[in-house]
Coordinates of C-alpha atoms in Angstrom, one line a residue:
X286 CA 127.8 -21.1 -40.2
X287 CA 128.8 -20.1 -43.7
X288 CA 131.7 -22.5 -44.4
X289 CA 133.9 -20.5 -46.2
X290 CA 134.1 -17.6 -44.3
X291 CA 133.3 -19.1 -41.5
X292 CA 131.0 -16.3 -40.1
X293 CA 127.1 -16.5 -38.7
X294 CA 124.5 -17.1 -41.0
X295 CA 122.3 -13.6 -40.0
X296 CA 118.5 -15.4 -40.8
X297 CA 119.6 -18.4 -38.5
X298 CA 120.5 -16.0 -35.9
X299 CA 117.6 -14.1 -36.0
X300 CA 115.7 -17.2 -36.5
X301 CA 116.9 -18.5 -32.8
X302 CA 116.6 -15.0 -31.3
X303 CA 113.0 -15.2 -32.5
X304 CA 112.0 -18.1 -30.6
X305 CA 113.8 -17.1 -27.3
X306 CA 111.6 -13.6 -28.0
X307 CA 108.6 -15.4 -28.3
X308 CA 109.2 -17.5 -25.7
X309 CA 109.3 -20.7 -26.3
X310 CA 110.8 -23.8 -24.2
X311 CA 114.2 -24.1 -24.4
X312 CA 113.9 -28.2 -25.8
X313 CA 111.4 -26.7 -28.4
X314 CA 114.2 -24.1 -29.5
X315 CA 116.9 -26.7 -29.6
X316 CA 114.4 -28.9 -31.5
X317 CA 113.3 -26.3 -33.9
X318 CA 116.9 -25.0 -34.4
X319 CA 117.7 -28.5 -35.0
X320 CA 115.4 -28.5 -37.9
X321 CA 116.2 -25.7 -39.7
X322 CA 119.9 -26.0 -39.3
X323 CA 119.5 -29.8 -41.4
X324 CA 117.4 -28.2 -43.5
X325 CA 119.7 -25.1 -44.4
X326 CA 122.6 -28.0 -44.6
X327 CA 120.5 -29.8 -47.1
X328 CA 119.9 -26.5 -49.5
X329 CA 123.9 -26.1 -49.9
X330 CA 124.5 -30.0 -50.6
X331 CA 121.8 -29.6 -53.2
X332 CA 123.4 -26.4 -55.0
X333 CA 127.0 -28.1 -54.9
X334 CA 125.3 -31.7 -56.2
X335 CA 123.0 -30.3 -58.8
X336 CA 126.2 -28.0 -60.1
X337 CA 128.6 -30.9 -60.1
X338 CA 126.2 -33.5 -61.7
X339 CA 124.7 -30.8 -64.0
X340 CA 120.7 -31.2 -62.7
X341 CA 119.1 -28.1 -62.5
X342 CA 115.6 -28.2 -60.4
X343 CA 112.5 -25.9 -60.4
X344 CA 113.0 -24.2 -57.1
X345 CA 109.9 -24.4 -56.4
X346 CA 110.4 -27.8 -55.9
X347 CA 112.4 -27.4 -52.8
X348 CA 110.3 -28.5 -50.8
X349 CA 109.4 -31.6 -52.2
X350 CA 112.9 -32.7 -53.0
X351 CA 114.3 -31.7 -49.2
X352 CA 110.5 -33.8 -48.3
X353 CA 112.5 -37.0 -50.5
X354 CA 115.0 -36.4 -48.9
X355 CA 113.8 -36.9 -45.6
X356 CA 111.8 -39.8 -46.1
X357 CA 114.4 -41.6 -48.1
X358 CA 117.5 -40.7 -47.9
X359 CA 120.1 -42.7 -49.9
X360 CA 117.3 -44.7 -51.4
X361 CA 115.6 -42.0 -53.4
X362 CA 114.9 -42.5 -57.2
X363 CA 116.0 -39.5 -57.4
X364 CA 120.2 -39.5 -58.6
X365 CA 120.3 -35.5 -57.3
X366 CA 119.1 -36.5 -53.7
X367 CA 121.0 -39.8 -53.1
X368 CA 124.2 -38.1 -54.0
X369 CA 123.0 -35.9 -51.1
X370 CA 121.8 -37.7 -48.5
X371 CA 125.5 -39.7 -49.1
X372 CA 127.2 -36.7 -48.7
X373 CA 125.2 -35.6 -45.6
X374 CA 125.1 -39.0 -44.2
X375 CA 121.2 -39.2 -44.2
X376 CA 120.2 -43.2 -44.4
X377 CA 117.5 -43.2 -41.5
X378 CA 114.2 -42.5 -42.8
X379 CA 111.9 -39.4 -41.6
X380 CA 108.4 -40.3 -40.5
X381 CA 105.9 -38.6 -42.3
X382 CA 104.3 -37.5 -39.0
X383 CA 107.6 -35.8 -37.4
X384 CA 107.6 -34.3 -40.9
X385 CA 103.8 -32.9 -40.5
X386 CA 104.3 -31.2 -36.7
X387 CA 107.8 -30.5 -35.7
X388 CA 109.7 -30.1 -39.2
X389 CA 106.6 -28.0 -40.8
X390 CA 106.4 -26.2 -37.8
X391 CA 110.1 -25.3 -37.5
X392 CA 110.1 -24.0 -41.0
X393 CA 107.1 -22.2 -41.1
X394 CA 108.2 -20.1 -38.9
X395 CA 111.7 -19.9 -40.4
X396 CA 110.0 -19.1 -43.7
X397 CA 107.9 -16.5 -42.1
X398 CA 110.7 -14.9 -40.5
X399 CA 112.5 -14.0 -44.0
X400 CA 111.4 -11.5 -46.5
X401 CA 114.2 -11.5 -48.9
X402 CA 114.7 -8.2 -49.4
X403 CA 117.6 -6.7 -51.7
X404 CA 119.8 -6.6 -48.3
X405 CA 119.3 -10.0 -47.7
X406 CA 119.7 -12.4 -50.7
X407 CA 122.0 -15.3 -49.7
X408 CA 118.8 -17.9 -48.8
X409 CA 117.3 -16.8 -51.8
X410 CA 120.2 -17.7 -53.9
X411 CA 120.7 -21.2 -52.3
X412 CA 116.8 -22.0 -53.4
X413 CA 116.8 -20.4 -56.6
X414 CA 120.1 -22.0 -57.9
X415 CA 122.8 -19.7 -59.9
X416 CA 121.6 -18.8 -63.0
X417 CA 120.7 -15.7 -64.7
X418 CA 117.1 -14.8 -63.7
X419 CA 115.7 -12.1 -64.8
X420 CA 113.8 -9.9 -62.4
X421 CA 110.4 -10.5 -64.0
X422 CA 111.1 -13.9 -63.9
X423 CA 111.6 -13.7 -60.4
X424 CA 108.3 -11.4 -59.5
X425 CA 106.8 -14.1 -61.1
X426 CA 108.2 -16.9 -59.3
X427 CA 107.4 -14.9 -56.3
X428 CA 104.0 -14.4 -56.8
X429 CA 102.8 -18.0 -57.8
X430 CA 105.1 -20.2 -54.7
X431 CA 105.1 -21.5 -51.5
X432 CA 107.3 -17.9 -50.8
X433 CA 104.5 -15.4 -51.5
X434 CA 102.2 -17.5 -49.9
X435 CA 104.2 -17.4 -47.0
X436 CA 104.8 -13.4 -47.1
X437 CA 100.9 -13.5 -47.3
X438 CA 100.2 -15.1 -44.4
X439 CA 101.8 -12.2 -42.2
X440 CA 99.1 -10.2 -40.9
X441 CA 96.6 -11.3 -43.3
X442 CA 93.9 -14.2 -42.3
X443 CA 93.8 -17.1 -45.2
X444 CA 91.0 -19.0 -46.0
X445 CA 93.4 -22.1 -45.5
X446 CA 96.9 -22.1 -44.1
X447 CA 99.4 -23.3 -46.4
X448 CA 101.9 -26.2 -45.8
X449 CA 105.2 -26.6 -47.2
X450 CA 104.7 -30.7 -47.1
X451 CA 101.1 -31.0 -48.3
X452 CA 101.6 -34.5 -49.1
X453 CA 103.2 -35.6 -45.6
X454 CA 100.6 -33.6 -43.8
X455 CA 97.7 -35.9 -46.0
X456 CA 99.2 -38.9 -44.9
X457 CA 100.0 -38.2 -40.9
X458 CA 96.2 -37.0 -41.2
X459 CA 95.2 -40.3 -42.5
X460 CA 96.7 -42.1 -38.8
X461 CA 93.7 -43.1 -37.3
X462 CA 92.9 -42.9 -33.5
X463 CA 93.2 -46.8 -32.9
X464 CA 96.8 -46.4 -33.9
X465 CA 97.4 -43.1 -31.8
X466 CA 96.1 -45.0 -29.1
X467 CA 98.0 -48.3 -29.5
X468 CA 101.1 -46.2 -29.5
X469 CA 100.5 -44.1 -26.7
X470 CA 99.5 -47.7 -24.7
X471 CA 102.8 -49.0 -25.6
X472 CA 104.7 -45.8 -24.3
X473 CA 102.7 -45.9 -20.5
X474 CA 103.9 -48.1 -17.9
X475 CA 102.2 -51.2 -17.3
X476 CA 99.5 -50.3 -14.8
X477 CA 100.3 -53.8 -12.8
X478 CA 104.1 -53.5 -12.3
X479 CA 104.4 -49.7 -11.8
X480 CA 103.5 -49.8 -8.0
X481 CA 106.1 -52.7 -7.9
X482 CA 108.3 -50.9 -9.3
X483 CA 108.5 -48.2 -6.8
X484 CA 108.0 -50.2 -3.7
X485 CA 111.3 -52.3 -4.9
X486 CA 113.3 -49.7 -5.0
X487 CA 113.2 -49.8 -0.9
X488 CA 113.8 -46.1 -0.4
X489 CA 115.0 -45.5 3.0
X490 CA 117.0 -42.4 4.6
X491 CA 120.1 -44.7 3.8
X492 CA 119.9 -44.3 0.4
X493 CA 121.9 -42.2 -1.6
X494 CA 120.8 -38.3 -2.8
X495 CA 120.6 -39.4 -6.3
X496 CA 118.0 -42.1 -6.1
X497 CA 115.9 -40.5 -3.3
X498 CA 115.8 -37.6 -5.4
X499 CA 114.7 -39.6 -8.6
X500 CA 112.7 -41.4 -7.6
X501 CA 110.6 -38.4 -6.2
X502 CA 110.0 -37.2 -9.5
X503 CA 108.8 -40.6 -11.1
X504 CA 106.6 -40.9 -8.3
X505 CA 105.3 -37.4 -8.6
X506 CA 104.9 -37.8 -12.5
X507 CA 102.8 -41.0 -11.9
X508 CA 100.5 -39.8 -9.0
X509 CA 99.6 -36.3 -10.5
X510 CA 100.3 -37.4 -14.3
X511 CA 102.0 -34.0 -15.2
X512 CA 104.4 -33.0 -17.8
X513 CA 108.1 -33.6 -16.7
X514 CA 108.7 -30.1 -17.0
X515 CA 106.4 -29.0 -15.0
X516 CA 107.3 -31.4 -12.0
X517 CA 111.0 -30.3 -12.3
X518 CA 109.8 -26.6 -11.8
X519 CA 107.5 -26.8 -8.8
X520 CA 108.7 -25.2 -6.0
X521 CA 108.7 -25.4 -2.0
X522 CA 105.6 -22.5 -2.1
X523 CA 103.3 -24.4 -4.5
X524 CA 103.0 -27.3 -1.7
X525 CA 100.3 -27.6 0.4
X526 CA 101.7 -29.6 3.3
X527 CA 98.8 -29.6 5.1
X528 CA 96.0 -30.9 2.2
X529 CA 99.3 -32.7 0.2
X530 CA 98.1 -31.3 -2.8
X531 CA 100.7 -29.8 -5.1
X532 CA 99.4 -26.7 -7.7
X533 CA 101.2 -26.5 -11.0
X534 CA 102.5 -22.3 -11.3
X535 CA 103.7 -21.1 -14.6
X536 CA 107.0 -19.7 -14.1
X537 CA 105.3 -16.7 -16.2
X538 CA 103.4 -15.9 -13.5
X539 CA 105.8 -15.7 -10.3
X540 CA 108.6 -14.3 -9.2
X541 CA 111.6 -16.7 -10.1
X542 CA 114.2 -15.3 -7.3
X543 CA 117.6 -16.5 -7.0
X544 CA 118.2 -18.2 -10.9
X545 CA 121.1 -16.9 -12.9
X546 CA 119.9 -15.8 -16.3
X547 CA 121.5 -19.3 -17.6
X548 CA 118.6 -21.2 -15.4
X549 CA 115.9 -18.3 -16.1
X550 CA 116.4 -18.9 -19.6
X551 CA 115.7 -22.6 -19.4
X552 CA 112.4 -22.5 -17.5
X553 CA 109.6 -23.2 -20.0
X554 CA 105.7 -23.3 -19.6
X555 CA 103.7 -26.2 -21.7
X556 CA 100.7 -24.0 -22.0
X557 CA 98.7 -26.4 -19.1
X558 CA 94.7 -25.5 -18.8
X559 CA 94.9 -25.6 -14.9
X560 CA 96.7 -25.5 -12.2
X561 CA 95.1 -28.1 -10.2
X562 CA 96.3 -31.8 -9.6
X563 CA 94.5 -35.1 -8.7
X564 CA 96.9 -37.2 -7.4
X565 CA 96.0 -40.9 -7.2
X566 CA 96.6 -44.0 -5.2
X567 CA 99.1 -46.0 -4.5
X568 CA 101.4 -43.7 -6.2
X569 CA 100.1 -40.4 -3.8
X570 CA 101.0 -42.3 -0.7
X571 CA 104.0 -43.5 -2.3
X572 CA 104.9 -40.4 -3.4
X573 CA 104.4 -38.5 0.3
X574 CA 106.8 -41.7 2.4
X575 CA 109.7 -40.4 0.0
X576 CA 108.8 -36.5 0.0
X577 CA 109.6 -36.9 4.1
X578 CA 112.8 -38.6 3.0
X579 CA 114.1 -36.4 0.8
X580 CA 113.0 -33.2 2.8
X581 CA 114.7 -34.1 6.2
X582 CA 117.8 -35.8 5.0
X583 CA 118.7 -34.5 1.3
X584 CA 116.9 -31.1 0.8
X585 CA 119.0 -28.2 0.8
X586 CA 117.5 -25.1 2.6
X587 CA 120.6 -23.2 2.6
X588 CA 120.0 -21.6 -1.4
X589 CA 118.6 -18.9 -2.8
X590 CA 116.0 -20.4 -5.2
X591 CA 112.5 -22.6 -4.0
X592 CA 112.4 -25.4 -6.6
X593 CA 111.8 -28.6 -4.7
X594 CA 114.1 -30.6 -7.1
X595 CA 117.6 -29.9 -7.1
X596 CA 121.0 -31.0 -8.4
X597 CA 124.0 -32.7 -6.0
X598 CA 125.4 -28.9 -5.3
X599 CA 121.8 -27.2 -4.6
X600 CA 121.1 -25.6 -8.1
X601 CA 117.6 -26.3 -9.7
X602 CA 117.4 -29.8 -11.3
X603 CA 115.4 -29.0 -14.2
X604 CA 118.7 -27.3 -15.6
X605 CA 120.4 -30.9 -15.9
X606 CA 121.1 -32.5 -19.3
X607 CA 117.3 -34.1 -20.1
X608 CA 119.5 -37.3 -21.4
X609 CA 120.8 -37.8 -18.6
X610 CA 118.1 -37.7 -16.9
X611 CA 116.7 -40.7 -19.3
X612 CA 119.4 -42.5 -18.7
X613 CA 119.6 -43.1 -14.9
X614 CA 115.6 -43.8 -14.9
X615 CA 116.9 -46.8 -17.7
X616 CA 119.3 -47.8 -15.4
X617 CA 116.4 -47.9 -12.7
X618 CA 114.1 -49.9 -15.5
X619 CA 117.1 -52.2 -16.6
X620 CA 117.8 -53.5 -13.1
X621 CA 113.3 -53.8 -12.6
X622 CA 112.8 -55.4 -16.0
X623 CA 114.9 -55.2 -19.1
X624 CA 111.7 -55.7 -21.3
X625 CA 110.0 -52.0 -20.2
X626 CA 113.7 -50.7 -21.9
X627 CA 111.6 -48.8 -24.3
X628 CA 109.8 -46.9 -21.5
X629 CA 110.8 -43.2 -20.8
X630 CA 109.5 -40.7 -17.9
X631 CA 107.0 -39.2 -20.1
X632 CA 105.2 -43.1 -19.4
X633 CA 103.9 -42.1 -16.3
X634 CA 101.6 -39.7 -17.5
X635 CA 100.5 -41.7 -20.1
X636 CA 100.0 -44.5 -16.9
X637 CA 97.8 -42.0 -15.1
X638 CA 95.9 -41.1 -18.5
X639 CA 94.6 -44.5 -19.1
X640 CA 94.4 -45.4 -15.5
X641 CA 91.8 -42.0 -15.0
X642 CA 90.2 -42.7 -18.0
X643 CA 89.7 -46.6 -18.4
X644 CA 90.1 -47.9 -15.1
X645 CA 89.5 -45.3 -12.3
X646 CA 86.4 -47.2 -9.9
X647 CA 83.6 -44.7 -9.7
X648 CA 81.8 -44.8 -6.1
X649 CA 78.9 -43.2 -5.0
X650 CA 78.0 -40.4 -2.6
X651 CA 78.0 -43.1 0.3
X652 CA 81.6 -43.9 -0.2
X653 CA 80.6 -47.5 -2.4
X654 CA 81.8 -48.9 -5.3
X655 CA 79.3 -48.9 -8.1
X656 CA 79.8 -51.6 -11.6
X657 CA 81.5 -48.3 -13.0
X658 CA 85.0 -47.2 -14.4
X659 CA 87.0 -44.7 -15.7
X660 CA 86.4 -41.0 -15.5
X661 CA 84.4 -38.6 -17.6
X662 CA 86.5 -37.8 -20.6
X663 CA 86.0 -33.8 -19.8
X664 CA 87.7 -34.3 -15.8
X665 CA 90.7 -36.7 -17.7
X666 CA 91.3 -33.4 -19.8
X667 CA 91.4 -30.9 -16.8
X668 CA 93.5 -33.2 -14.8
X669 CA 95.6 -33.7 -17.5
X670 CA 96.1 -29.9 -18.4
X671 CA 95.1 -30.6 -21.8
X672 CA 94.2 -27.6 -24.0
X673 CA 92.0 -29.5 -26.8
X674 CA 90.0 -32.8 -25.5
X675 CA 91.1 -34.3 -28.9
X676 CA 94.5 -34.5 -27.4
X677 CA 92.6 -36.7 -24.1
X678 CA 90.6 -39.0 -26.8
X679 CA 93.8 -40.9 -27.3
X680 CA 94.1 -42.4 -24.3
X681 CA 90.6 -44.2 -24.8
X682 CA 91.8 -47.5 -24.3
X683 CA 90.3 -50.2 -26.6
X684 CA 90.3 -53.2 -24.4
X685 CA 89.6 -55.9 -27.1
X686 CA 89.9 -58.7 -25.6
X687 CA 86.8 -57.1 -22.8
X688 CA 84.9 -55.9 -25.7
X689 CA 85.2 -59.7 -27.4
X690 CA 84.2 -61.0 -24.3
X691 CA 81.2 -58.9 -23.5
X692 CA 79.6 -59.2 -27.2
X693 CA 80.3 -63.1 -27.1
X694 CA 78.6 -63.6 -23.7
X695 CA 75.6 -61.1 -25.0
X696 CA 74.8 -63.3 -28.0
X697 CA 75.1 -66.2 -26.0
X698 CA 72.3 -64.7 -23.8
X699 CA 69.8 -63.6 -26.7
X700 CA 70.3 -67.0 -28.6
X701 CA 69.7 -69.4 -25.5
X702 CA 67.5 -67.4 -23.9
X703 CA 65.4 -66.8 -27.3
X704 CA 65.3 -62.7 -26.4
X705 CA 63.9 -60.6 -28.9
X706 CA 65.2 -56.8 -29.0
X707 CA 61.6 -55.9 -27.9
X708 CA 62.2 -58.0 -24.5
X709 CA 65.6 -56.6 -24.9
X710 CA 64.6 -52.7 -24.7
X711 CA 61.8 -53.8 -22.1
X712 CA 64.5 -54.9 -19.8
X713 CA 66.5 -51.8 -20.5
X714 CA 63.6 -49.3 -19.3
X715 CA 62.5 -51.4 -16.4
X716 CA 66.4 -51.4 -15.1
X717 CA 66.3 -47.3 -15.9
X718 CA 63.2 -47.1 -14.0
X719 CA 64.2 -49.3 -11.2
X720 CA 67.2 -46.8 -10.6
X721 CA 65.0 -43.7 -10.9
X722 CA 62.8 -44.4 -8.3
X723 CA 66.2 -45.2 -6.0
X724 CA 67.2 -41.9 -7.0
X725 CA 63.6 -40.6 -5.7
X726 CA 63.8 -42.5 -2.7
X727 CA 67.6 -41.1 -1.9
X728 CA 66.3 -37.3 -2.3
X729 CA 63.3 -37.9 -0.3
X730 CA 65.4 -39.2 2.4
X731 CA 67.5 -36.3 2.4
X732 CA 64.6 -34.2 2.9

């Protein structure tokens, strides 16, 4: 909103109208919004600053001063953005990964959307600062930044895309996957107190709508490992009572009866691979005990929608406010143990990536246990709904302390026992035979 006339700034507008259009999730809109509203705030602080301290800029530099800005604040070098980030109140830093997705992202897209044309000039004022430019000047500045490359890259395929924080996107690329993975371990629940966790909640038909209903979802989330969103918009028709399986539906691709345009317009689709689930023990079993709970004593049949998860007066729960949704499953944590605080609902799925992956027991076709764990890395990615297997690698767990112990106990073996790596690759091919000719013996017996 322009603050002086206290009117609709048209680009933002369109801007937000854009991404509905293009349908996107309604927390990605608010996200993206989010991001080009702080970045439109910080192009009129800089104008008013650089006027009042007398600091002109090469506006080409934008980007790299609002990329300062961002990751400094009030603790920039620079005199021009202190002033601002004090003025805007900016004194957390940015990470230079949130910079490198979501920020570059939003703006892209922002920049994208705006051609500048003679109609349309008030962004292109806030960036080039007010000073006489000529128009060849202009052309000129046009043709050789960030905004020509931009116009470019409509209907045209580059060589390269081009990113408005180069130097942000070098260094988020430089996070390796140990570190991905360490994080992503530190966001899952702890695999040995997350069945506690549910069995002492002591669910019964007594308990209150609220908490039967809760707890519901976080066992769904950990026995299927889906996105939130997607558990919050499955409905009565995608459960298979009989086979308790539960499909995941794109609201894209039914018939969403009985929503107001309000709740239409919140329903989002994460772009999941398949609509199958695996769901998993304990959690499964878990999972179905409060299913019967909630159905015959809290459900409400009466309405005129068929989303399993509603609110206190019937509507569909995945319209609620998403905080406060985090905050009764801390409440939950708080009471369980105040050290898994920093644990949110999007923990389960990471639970029931590393549980598939690292720690899942493989038996055979007899129904036995074999000395194998963890599934194939391609299944983890189709259970998980994951559109690139990159995005499945980093829930590889690195157990050290297994690894330490297995390459400790090895070379204790080859020194005492004196094994050479010819004995060593000897015992390798007499073990592969050994379990080839059990393979034999199995098909022959099947014969």
């Amino acid at each position: 909103m322009n603050i002086h006339t206290a009117e609709m700034y048209c680009p933002f507008e369109e801007y937000v109208e854009l991404l509905i259009d293009k349908g996107y999730a309604s927390t990605t809109i608010e996200q993206y919004a989010g991001h080009v509203s702080r970045f439109l705030d910080f192009l009129y602080e800089v104008r008013v600053v650089s006027a009042e301290l007398n600091v002109a800029f090469e506006p080409s530099k934008v980007f790299r001063l609002y990329q300062d800005f961002l990751t400094f604040g009030e603790s920039s070098r620079t005199n021009l953005i202190r002033q601002v980030a004090k003025n805007i109140g900016k004194n957390n830093a940015t990470s230079f990964r949130s910079i490198a997705n979501g920020i570059e992202a939003s703006l892209s897209i922002f920049m994208e959307l705006r051609m500048f044309d003679k109609d349309e000039d008030t962004f292109l004022r806030a960036i080039t600062y007010e000073r006489n430019i000529s128009h060849r000047e202009l052309n000129k500045m046009a043709r050789d930044s960030w905004l020509e490359a931009t116009k470019r890259s409509i209907g045209y395929k580059q060589r390269s895309k081009f990113r408005l924080f180069r130097k942000a996107v070098r260094k988020n690329n430089r996070s390796s996957l140990k570190v991905l993975t360490k994080e992503k371990i530190n966001k899952s629940f702890p695999i040995d107190k997350s069945v506690k966790f549910f069995c002492d909640s002591d669910i019964t038909p007594a308990s209150k709508f609220s908490k039967v209903r809760d707890f519901l979802l976080y066992t769904l989330l950990a026995a299927t490992g889906i996105r939130t969103s997607e558990a919050l918009q499955v409905t009565i028709d995608d459960i298979n009572w009989d086979e308790r399986t539960i499909d995941i539906i794109s609201p894209n691709d039914r018939h969403n009866l009985g929503l107001t345009q309000k709740e239409s317009e919140a329903l989002c689709d994460k772009g999941r691979a398949t609509s199958l689930t695996f769901m998993i023990q304990p959690f499964a079993q878990i999972f179905w005990s409060i299913m019967k709970i909630y159905m015959e004593h809290h459900y409400k049949s009466n309405i005129s929608h068929r989303f399993l998860f509603q609110k206190a007066n019937g509507r569909p729960f995945f319209c609620s406010n998403r905080s406060e949704r985090s905050k009764a499953l801390k409440r939950y944590i708080k009471k369980f143990d105040p050290a898994l605080l920093h644990l949110g609902l999007h923990g389960f799925r990471h639970t029931y990536a590393f549980y598939t992956l690292n720690y899942f027991p493989i038996v055979d076709d007899k129904g036995n246990p074999t000395d194998r764990q963890g599934l194939p890395l391609a299944y983890v990615k189709l259970l998980m709904g994951h559109q690139n297997i990159s995005s499945t690698e980093i829930y590889a767990k690195q157990d050290y302390d297994l690894i330490e112990f297995m390459l400790s106990a090895a070379n204790s073996y080859i020194r005492d026992q004196n094994v050479s790596l010819k004995e060593l690759a000897i015992q390798y091919y007499d073990k592969q035979l050994k379990l080839l000719e059990l393979e034999k013996e199995n098909l022959e017996k099947a014969t």
